[in-house]
Amino acid sequence: MRFSRYQIALGAATILILVASCKDIVAPPAVATITISDKALDLVSEETEQLTATPRESAGNALVRTIAWSSSAPEVATVNNGLVTAISTGAAVITASSDGVTATADVVVDDGGLISPAGNLISVFGGKVVLQVPASAVSQAAPAMLSVAESPPPSSRLLPGTAISLRIQAPLTQAAVLTMKYDPALVLASPQSGLRMFKAEGSRWQALSESGVDLDAKTVHGRITDAGIYAILLQAAVAKIAVSPDSKTVKAGDTLTFKTTLQDADGADLTDRPISWTSSAPVVVQVDAASGVAVARSPGTAVVTAQAEGKSANAAVTVTPGDATRISIQSGDQQVADTSAAVAIAPSVKVTDGLGFNVSAVTVT
């Protein structure tokens, strides 16, 4: 097949045009870096978080590229098109890659769970800690994370292994019940019935107002409304006891009521402790052993003692006769004598109170 000179010239011109056009084509910029929306995620089981990844050229301009996502531990956290789903407690690394360039995000899945508006039960540490959240405590799903407290306030009463940190990302409008199991072998020299749940307030522990113990289940529970560090503390020992009044003077027949103040080594008031009462002289002051209510029986002195857990305090009581209520002639009655003459026996009288005790310093006319 022969080509005319015109055809050959036209073909050559076309080739030249194509070559010239190719010189104007610019190759797409390479991916230099990838920025990821969050470099660290702290989640609980079933919680999700959407990540985004943006490829950028060396000048920092964003590029449109396909992103491949992967998880180093799918049993802990999975990822699908950037959506991270927490599966179980542990750690995982989420990787976003494009054109051989990668970026990562560290994911930690904590013990805990999602609190739903319908309420739910979150059990962690193999069932040793349970958080029961009622309905309407939150308006929308919110994570609750529980972990071992790293730096709880020091206390000799802190039951080992019970200090936990509770993090809630939304305030509770209804009180939840936090329940912890305890090891009875660790409850030494203190009654299990005295175990209570406390919350850390600064460097001190504050008892929860509604805390109790289940001796059969070996658990302690308390009602909570916010995040914080919680723990089980042993019953505080009585370090000091005071009796009020510590001295009193009363009349025979009077009733006295004593009050006691019990404090622990930190100066905190203690309640609900049995107190025993005794009197050094029951014939003078008789005291009820359980209530501390005392009755003055006869003139004299007595020491009333209150005792609790080996600590004691005293109150000194002085009993005087009661008010004069009766007068009787003791001698010199029915004598006859002339006017202005002295009787043979000087008259004498006896003044007593209502219980028959002599009343002195009374003027008789």
Tab-separated table of N, CA and C in Angstrom, residues 216-336:
chain	number	residue	atom	x	y	z
A	216	ASP	N	-24.195	-12.651	103.491
A	216	ASP	CA	-24.305	-13.935	102.793
A	216	ASP	C	-23.586	-13.891	101.445
A	217	ALA	N	-23.798	-12.817	100.692
A	217	ALA	CA	-23.182	-12.691	99.365
A	217	ALA	C	-21.753	-12.173	99.441
A	218	LYS	N	-21.332	-11.699	100.618
A	218	LYS	CA	-20.009	-11.098	100.802
A	218	LYS	C	-19.823	-9.910	99.854
A	219	THR	N	-20.793	-9.013	99.870
A	219	THR	CA	-20.736	-7.822	99.031
A	219	THR	C	-21.068	-6.590	99.859
A	220	VAL	N	-20.570	-5.460	99.380
A	220	VAL	CA	-20.897	-4.157	99.966
A	220	VAL	C	-21.448	-3.291	98.844
A	221	HIS	N	-22.520	-2.579	99.117
A	221	HIS	CA	-23.145	-1.761	98.088
A	221	HIS	C	-23.316	-0.327	98.573
A	222	GLY	N	-23.459	0.565	97.599
A	222	GLY	CA	-23.693	1.971	97.905
A	222	GLY	C	-24.334	2.657	96.716
A	223	ARG	N	-25.082	3.715	96.983
A	223	ARG	CA	-25.757	4.468	95.918
A	223	ARG	C	-24.858	5.634	95.521
A	224	ILE	N	-24.647	5.774	94.200
A	224	ILE	CA	-23.746	6.803	93.696
A	224	ILE	C	-24.444	7.594	92.597
A	225	THR	N	-23.971	8.812	92.373
A	225	THR	CA	-24.548	9.658	91.331
A	225	THR	C	-23.506	10.247	90.393
A	226	ASP	N	-22.221	10.003	90.668
A	226	ASP	CA	-21.206	10.592	89.808
A	226	ASP	C	-19.954	9.732	89.767
A	227	ALA	N	-19.012	10.160	88.939
A	227	ALA	CA	-17.755	9.443	88.789
A	227	ALA	C	-16.884	9.678	90.013
A	228	GLY	N	-15.837	8.860	90.140
A	228	GLY	CA	-14.921	9.032	91.262
A	228	GLY	C	-14.211	7.742	91.594
A	229	ILE	N	-13.467	7.780	92.697
A	229	ILE	CA	-12.781	6.598	93.209
A	229	ILE	C	-13.581	6.073	94.396
A	230	TYR	N	-13.926	4.795	94.336
A	230	TYR	CA	-14.735	4.157	95.373
A	230	TYR	C	-13.988	2.953	95.934
A	231	ALA	N	-14.267	2.626	97.194
A	231	ALA	CA	-13.598	1.491	97.823
A	231	ALA	C	-14.384	1.034	99.037
A	232	ILE	N	-14.025	-0.166	99.514
A	232	ILE	CA	-14.592	-0.695	100.765
A	232	ILE	C	-13.598	-0.415	101.874
A	233	LEU	N	-14.084	0.154	102.969
A	233	LEU	CA	-13.236	0.404	104.125
A	233	LEU	C	-13.738	-0.376	105.325
A	234	LEU	N	-12.775	-0.814	106.137
A	234	LEU	CA	-13.109	-1.502	107.371
A	234	LEU	C	-13.758	-0.533	108.349
A	235	GLN	N	-14.473	-1.103	109.295
A	235	GLN	CA	-15.083	-0.281	110.334
A	235	GLN	C	-13.991	0.406	111.135
A	236	ALA	N	-14.138	1.694	111.344
A	236	ALA	CA	-13.146	2.448	112.109
A	236	ALA	C	-13.218	2.068	113.580
A	237	ALA	N	-12.067	1.887	114.194
A	237	ALA	CA	-12.026	1.581	115.621
A	237	ALA	C	-12.252	2.853	116.428
A	238	VAL	N	-12.846	2.688	117.598
A	238	VAL	CA	-13.049	3.830	118.495
A	238	VAL	C	-11.705	4.221	119.090
A	239	ALA	N	-11.302	5.456	118.863
A	239	ALA	CA	-10.036	5.955	119.409
A	239	ALA	C	-10.261	6.873	120.603
A	240	LYS	N	-11.447	7.482	120.664
A	240	LYS	CA	-11.720	8.424	121.740
A	240	LYS	C	-13.215	8.415	122.050
A	241	ILE	N	-13.519	8.536	123.330
A	241	ILE	CA	-14.916	8.629	123.762
A	241	ILE	C	-15.025	9.743	124.794
A	242	ALA	N	-16.064	10.524	124.698
A	242	ALA	CA	-16.315	11.599	125.654
A	242	ALA	C	-17.748	11.496	126.151
A	243	VAL	N	-17.948	11.818	127.440
A	243	VAL	CA	-19.270	11.786	128.061
A	243	VAL	C	-19.686	13.203	128.405
A	244	SER	N	-20.931	13.520	128.122
A	244	SER	CA	-21.464	14.835	128.441
A	244	SER	C	-22.796	14.673	129.168
A	245	PRO	N	-22.973	15.372	130.326
A	245	PRO	CA	-21.975	16.186	131.028
A	245	PRO	C	-20.955	15.288	131.730
A	246	ASP	N	-19.758	15.832	131.938
A	246	ASP	CA	-18.730	15.026	132.597
A	246	ASP	C	-18.754	15.198	134.113
A	247	SER	N	-19.585	16.121	134.588
A	247	SER	CA	-19.817	16.246	136.031
A	247	SER	C	-21.193	16.858	136.239
A	248	LYS	N	-21.824	16.456	137.332
A	248	LYS	CA	-23.189	16.935	137.556
A	248	LYS	C	-23.553	16.763	139.025
A	249	THR	N	-24.272	17.760	139.537
A	249	THR	CA	-24.831	17.676	140.886
A	249	THR	C	-26.342	17.645	140.756
A	250	VAL	N	-26.955	16.632	141.323
A	250	VAL	CA	-28.400	16.444	141.217
A	250	VAL	C	-28.978	16.126	142.590
A	251	LYS	N	-30.289	16.136	142.649
A	251	LYS	CA	-30.980	15.803	143.892
A	251	LYS	C	-31.454	14.357	143.842
A	252	ALA	N	-31.555	13.762	145.002
A	252	ALA	CA	-32.029	12.387	145.082
A	252	ALA	C	-33.396	12.276	144.403
A	253	GLY	N	-33.524	11.278	143.558
A	253	GLY	CA	-34.770	11.086	142.822
A	253	GLY	C	-34.721	11.610	141.406
A	254	ASP	N	-33.742	12.465	141.101
A	254	ASP	CA	-33.622	13.008	139.753
A	254	ASP	C	-33.156	11.933	138.764
A	255	THR	N	-33.476	12.175	137.497
A	255	THR	CA	-33.023	11.289	136.409
A	255	THR	C	-32.039	12.042	135.522
A	256	LEU	N	-30.955	11.383	135.171
A	256	LEU	CA	-29.928	11.986	134.325
A	256	LEU	C	-29.839	11.215	133.013
A	257	THR	N	-29.625	11.953	131.929
A	257	THR	CA	-29.371	11.323	130.629
A	257	THR	C	-28.012	11.791	130.131
A	258	PHE	N	-27.118	10.847	129.929
A	258	PHE	CA	-25.784	11.170	129.448
A	258	PHE	C	-25.709	10.980	127.934
A	259	LYS	N	-24.861	11.780	127.321
A	259	LYS	CA	-24.602	11.645	125.895
A	259	LYS	C	-23.128	11.317	125.683
A	260	THR	N	-22.848	10.558	124.639
A	260	THR	CA	-21.466	10.207	124.327
A	260	THR	C	-21.110	10.666	122.917
A	261	THR	N	-19.852	10.959	122.724
A	261	THR	CA	-19.303	11.254	121.397
A	261	THR	C	-18.153	10.293	121.155
A	262	LEU	N	-18.265	9.513	120.083
A	262	LEU	CA	-17.218	8.568	119.726
A	262	LEU	C	-16.506	9.079	118.483
A	263	GLN	N	-15.195	8.962	118.473
A	263	GLN	CA	-14.408	9.400	117.318
A	263	GLN	C	-13.344	8.364	116.978
A	264	ASP	N	-12.995	8.328	115.673
A	264	ASP	CA	-11.907	7.444	115.258
A	264	ASP	C	-10.583	8.182	115.347
A	265	ALA	N	-9.513	7.548	114.870
A	265	ALA	CA	-8.181	8.142	114.979
A	265	ALA	C	-8.043	9.414	114.161
A	266	ASP	N	-8.894	9.583	113.149
A	266	ASP	CA	-8.845	10.784	112.322
A	266	ASP	C	-9.735	11.895	112.842
A	267	GLY	N	-10.420	11.647	113.953
A	267	GLY	CA	-11.298	12.665	114.518
A	267	GLY	C	-12.696	12.666	113.946
A	268	ALA	N	-13.017	11.665	113.121
A	268	ALA	CA	-14.364	11.575	112.546
A	268	ALA	C	-15.318	10.947	113.556
A	269	ASP	N	-16.517	11.504	113.639
A	269	ASP	CA	-17.511	10.970	114.573
A	269	ASP	C	-17.979	9.594	114.130
A	270	LEU	N	-18.201	8.725	115.114
A	270	LEU	CA	-18.673	7.366	114.858
A	270	LEU	C	-20.050	7.194	115.474
A	271	THR	N	-20.896	6.464	114.803
A	271	THR	CA	-22.243	6.188	115.310
A	271	THR	C	-22.511	4.691	115.253
A	272	ASP	N	-23.644	4.309	115.800
A	272	ASP	CA	-24.094	2.914	115.767
A	272	ASP	C	-23.090	1.965	116.404
A	273	ARG	N	-22.459	2.392	117.497
A	273	ARG	CA	-21.563	1.511	118.232
A	273	ARG	C	-22.161	1.205	119.600
A	274	PRO	N	-22.134	-0.037	120.038
A	274	PRO	CA	-22.682	-0.353	121.365
A	274	PRO	C	-21.837	0.270	122.468
A	275	ILE	N	-22.506	0.842	123.447
A	275	ILE	CA	-21.845	1.475	124.592
A	275	ILE	C	-22.390	0.840	125.860
A	276	SER	N	-21.503	0.475	126.761
A	276	SER	CA	-21.922	-0.085	128.045
A	276	SER	C	-21.677	0.938	129.152
A	277	TRP	N	-22.589	0.959	130.109
A	277	TRP	CA	-22.557	1.944	131.185
A	277	TRP	C	-22.475	1.238	132.537
A	278	THR	N	-21.678	1.814	133.430
A	278	THR	CA	-21.582	1.287	134.793
A	278	THR	C	-21.518	2.446	135.785
A	279	SER	N	-21.810	2.137	137.055
A	279	SER	CA	-21.732	3.126	138.134
A	279	SER	C	-20.829	2.572	139.228
A	280	SER	N	-19.974	3.432	139.746
A	280	SER	CA	-19.080	3.002	140.831
A	280	SER	C	-19.839	2.805	142.132
A	281	ALA	N	-21.012	3.401	142.251
A	281	ALA	CA	-21.814	3.289	143.481
A	281	ALA	C	-23.289	3.224	143.100
A	282	PRO	N	-23.770	2.044	142.753
A	282	PRO	CA	-25.169	1.920	142.320
A	282	PRO	C	-26.184	2.368	143.366
A	283	VAL	N	-25.812	2.314	144.670
A	283	VAL	CA	-26.761	2.760	145.688
A	283	VAL	C	-26.929	4.281	145.652
A	284	VAL	N	-25.921	4.953	145.088
A	284	VAL	CA	-25.994	6.412	144.963
A	284	VAL	C	-26.575	6.793	143.603
A	285	VAL	N	-25.985	6.234	142.550
A	285	VAL	CA	-26.458	6.483	141.175
A	285	VAL	C	-26.594	5.132	140.474
A	286	GLN	N	-27.772	4.844	140.072
A	286	GLN	CA	-28.028	3.606	139.329
A	286	GLN	C	-28.156	3.954	137.841
A	287	VAL	N	-27.406	3.251	136.981
A	287	VAL	CA	-27.389	3.574	135.559
A	287	VAL	C	-27.775	2.352	134.740
A	288	ASP	N	-28.596	2.585	133.726
A	288	ASP	CA	-28.967	1.499	132.811
A	288	ASP	C	-27.764	1.148	131.952
A	289	ALA	N	-27.390	-0.129	131.932
A	289	ALA	CA	-26.166	-0.554	131.255
A	289	ALA	C	-26.192	-0.294	129.754
A	290	ALA	N	-27.358	-0.278	129.142
A	290	ALA	CA	-27.448	-0.121	127.689
A	290	ALA	C	-27.722	1.317	127.264
A	291	SER	N	-28.608	1.995	127.979
A	291	SER	CA	-29.025	3.325	127.535
A	291	SER	C	-28.239	4.463	128.167
A	292	GLY	N	-27.651	4.228	129.336
A	292	GLY	CA	-26.948	5.302	130.019
A	292	GLY	C	-27.848	6.216	130.819
A	293	VAL	N	-29.138	5.911	130.871
A	293	VAL	CA	-30.060	6.710	131.691
A	293	VAL	C	-29.804	6.373	133.163
A	294	ALA	N	-29.564	7.401	133.974
A	294	ALA	CA	-29.198	7.191	135.378
A	294	ALA	C	-30.246	7.802	136.303
A	295	VAL	N	-30.386	7.194	137.482
A	295	VAL	CA	-31.314	7.688	138.504
A	295	VAL	C	-30.532	7.892	139.790
A	296	ALA	N	-30.651	9.089	140.361
A	296	ALA	CA	-30.016	9.385	141.644
A	296	ALA	C	-30.824	8.728	142.750
A	297	ARG	N	-30.211	7.770	143.458
A	297	ARG	CA	-30.936	6.996	144.464
A	297	ARG	C	-30.771	7.538	145.878
A	298	SER	N	-29.571	8.019	146.209
A	298	SER	CA	-29.344	8.499	147.565
A	298	SER	C	-28.191	9.486	147.564
A	299	PRO	N	-28.116	10.337	148.588
A	299	PRO	CA	-27.027	11.313	148.649
A	299	PRO	C	-25.664	10.633	148.684
A	300	GLY	N	-24.708	11.254	148.022
A	300	GLY	CA	-23.358	10.709	147.970
A	300	GLY	C	-22.723	11.050	146.631
A	301	THR	N	-21.643	10.358	146.324
A	301	THR	CA	-20.956	10.575	145.046
A	301	THR	C	-20.783	9.247	144.318
A	302	ALA	N	-20.744	9.333	142.996
A	302	ALA	CA	-20.553	8.140	142.173
A	302	ALA	C	-19.888	8.558	140.861
A	303	VAL	N	-19.211	7.612	140.253
A	303	VAL	CA	-18.594	7.837	138.933
A	303	VAL	C	-19.317	6.951	137.927
A	304	VAL	N	-19.886	7.591	136.923
A	304	VAL	CA	-20.556	6.863	135.843
A	304	VAL	C	-19.572	6.715	134.687
A	305	THR	N	-19.412	5.491	134.204
A	305	THR	CA	-18.426	5.201	133.156
A	305	THR	C	-19.109	4.669	131.904
A	306	ALA	N	-18.732	5.245	130.737
A	306	ALA	CA	-19.181	4.746	129.438
A	306	ALA	C	-17.997	4.070	128.768
A	307	GLN	N	-18.228	2.893	128.182
A	307	GLN	CA	-17.144	2.146	127.567
A	307	GLN	C	-17.559	1.630	126.199
A	308	ALA	N	-16.645	1.749	125.209
A	308	ALA	CA	-16.889	1.236	123.865
A	308	ALA	C	-15.563	0.797	123.265
A	309	GLU	N	-15.494	-0.451	122.864
A	309	GLU	CA	-14.307	-1.016	122.210
A	309	GLU	C	-13.028	-0.741	122.983
A	310	GLY	N	-13.118	-0.899	124.289
A	310	GLY	CA	-11.935	-0.753	125.119
A	310	GLY	C	-11.608	0.666	125.527
A	311	LYS	N	-12.304	1.655	124.980
A	311	LYS	CA	-12.103	3.041	125.366
A	311	LYS	C	-13.192	3.460	126.340
A	312	SER	N	-12.841	4.306	127.317
A	312	SER	CA	-13.824	4.694	128.320
A	312	SER	C	-13.694	6.163	128.678
A	313	ALA	N	-14.773	6.692	129.248
A	313	ALA	CA	-14.824	8.071	129.737
A	313	ALA	C	-15.739	8.098	130.947
A	314	ASN	N	-15.467	9.041	131.854
A	314	ASN	CA	-16.200	9.088	133.120
A	314	ASN	C	-16.971	10.386	133.290
A	315	ALA	N	-17.968	10.303	134.158
A	315	ALA	CA	-18.723	11.478	134.594
A	315	ALA	C	-18.886	11.387	136.106
A	316	ALA	N	-18.499	12.443	136.806
A	316	ALA	CA	-18.616	12.485	138.265
A	316	ALA	C	-19.989	13.030	138.643
A	317	VAL	N	-20.697	12.307	139.505
A	317	VAL	CA	-22.049	12.704	139.894
A	317	VAL	C	-22.105	12.867	141.417
A	318	THR	N	-22.618	14.000	141.850
A	318	THR	CA	-22.863	14.249	143.276
A	318	THR	C	-24.362	14.329	143.489
A	319	VAL	N	-24.839	13.548	144.460
A	319	VAL	CA	-26.275	13.515	144.749
A	319	VAL	C	-26.512	14.169	146.108
A	320	THR	N	-27.380	15.142	146.127
A	320	THR	CA	-27.770	15.807	147.374
A	320	THR	C	-29.213	15.428	147.706
A	321	PRO	N	-29.629	15.638	148.979
A	321	PRO	CA	-31.041	15.370	149.289
A	321	PRO	C	-31.958	16.252	148.450
A	322	GLY	N	-33.190	15.827	148.347
A	322	GLY	CA	-34.153	16.595	147.589
A	322	GLY	C	-34.691	17.765	148.391
A	323	ASP	N	-35.690	18.430	147.850
A	323	ASP	CA	-36.298	19.555	148.564
A	323	ASP	C	-36.988	19.068	149.826
A	324	ALA	N	-36.968	19.952	150.844
A	324	ALA	CA	-37.613	19.617	152.116
A	324	ALA	C	-39.117	19.465	151.907
A	325	THR	N	-39.620	18.329	152.304
A	325	THR	CA	-41.054	18.095	152.138
A	325	THR	C	-41.725	17.633	153.430
A	326	ARG	N	-40.902	17.292	154.427
A	326	ARG	CA	-41.493	16.735	155.640
A	326	ARG	C	-40.668	17.184	156.843
A	327	ILE	N	-41.377	17.498	157.957
A	327	ILE	CA	-40.724	17.855	159.216
A	327	ILE	C	-41.357	17.032	160.327
A	328	SER	N	-40.516	16.505	161.172
A	328	SER	CA	-41.037	15.678	162.287
A	328	SER	C	-40.272	16.030	163.558
A	329	ILE	N	-41.028	15.999	164.721
A	329	ILE	CA	-40.411	16.314	166.000
A	329	ILE	C	-39.692	15.065	166.493
A	330	GLN	N	-38.457	15.251	166.859
A	330	GLN	CA	-37.651	14.128	167.332
A	330	GLN	C	-37.666	14.017	168.853
A	331	SER	N	-37.703	15.179	169.563
A	331	SER	CA	-37.700	15.145	171.030
A	331	SER	C	-38.304	16.445	171.569
A	332	GLY	N	-38.702	16.380	172.877
A	332	GLY	CA	-39.231	17.569	173.538
A	332	GLY	C	-40.675	17.844	173.221
A	333	ASP	N	-41.375	16.882	172.758
A	333	ASP	CA	-42.779	17.102	172.418
A	333	ASP	C	-43.638	16.961	173.679
A	334	GLN	N	-44.716	17.695	173.734
A	334	GLN	CA	-45.732	17.610	174.790
A	334	GLN	C	-45.168	17.919	176.179
A	335	GLN	N	-44.290	18.886	176.296
A	335	GLN	CA	-43.780	19.301	177.603
A	335	GLN	C	-44.613	20.480	178.125
A	336	VAL	N	-44.668	20.630	179.468
A	336	VAL	CA	-45.425	21.707	180.120
A	336	VAL	C	-44.426	22.555	180.918
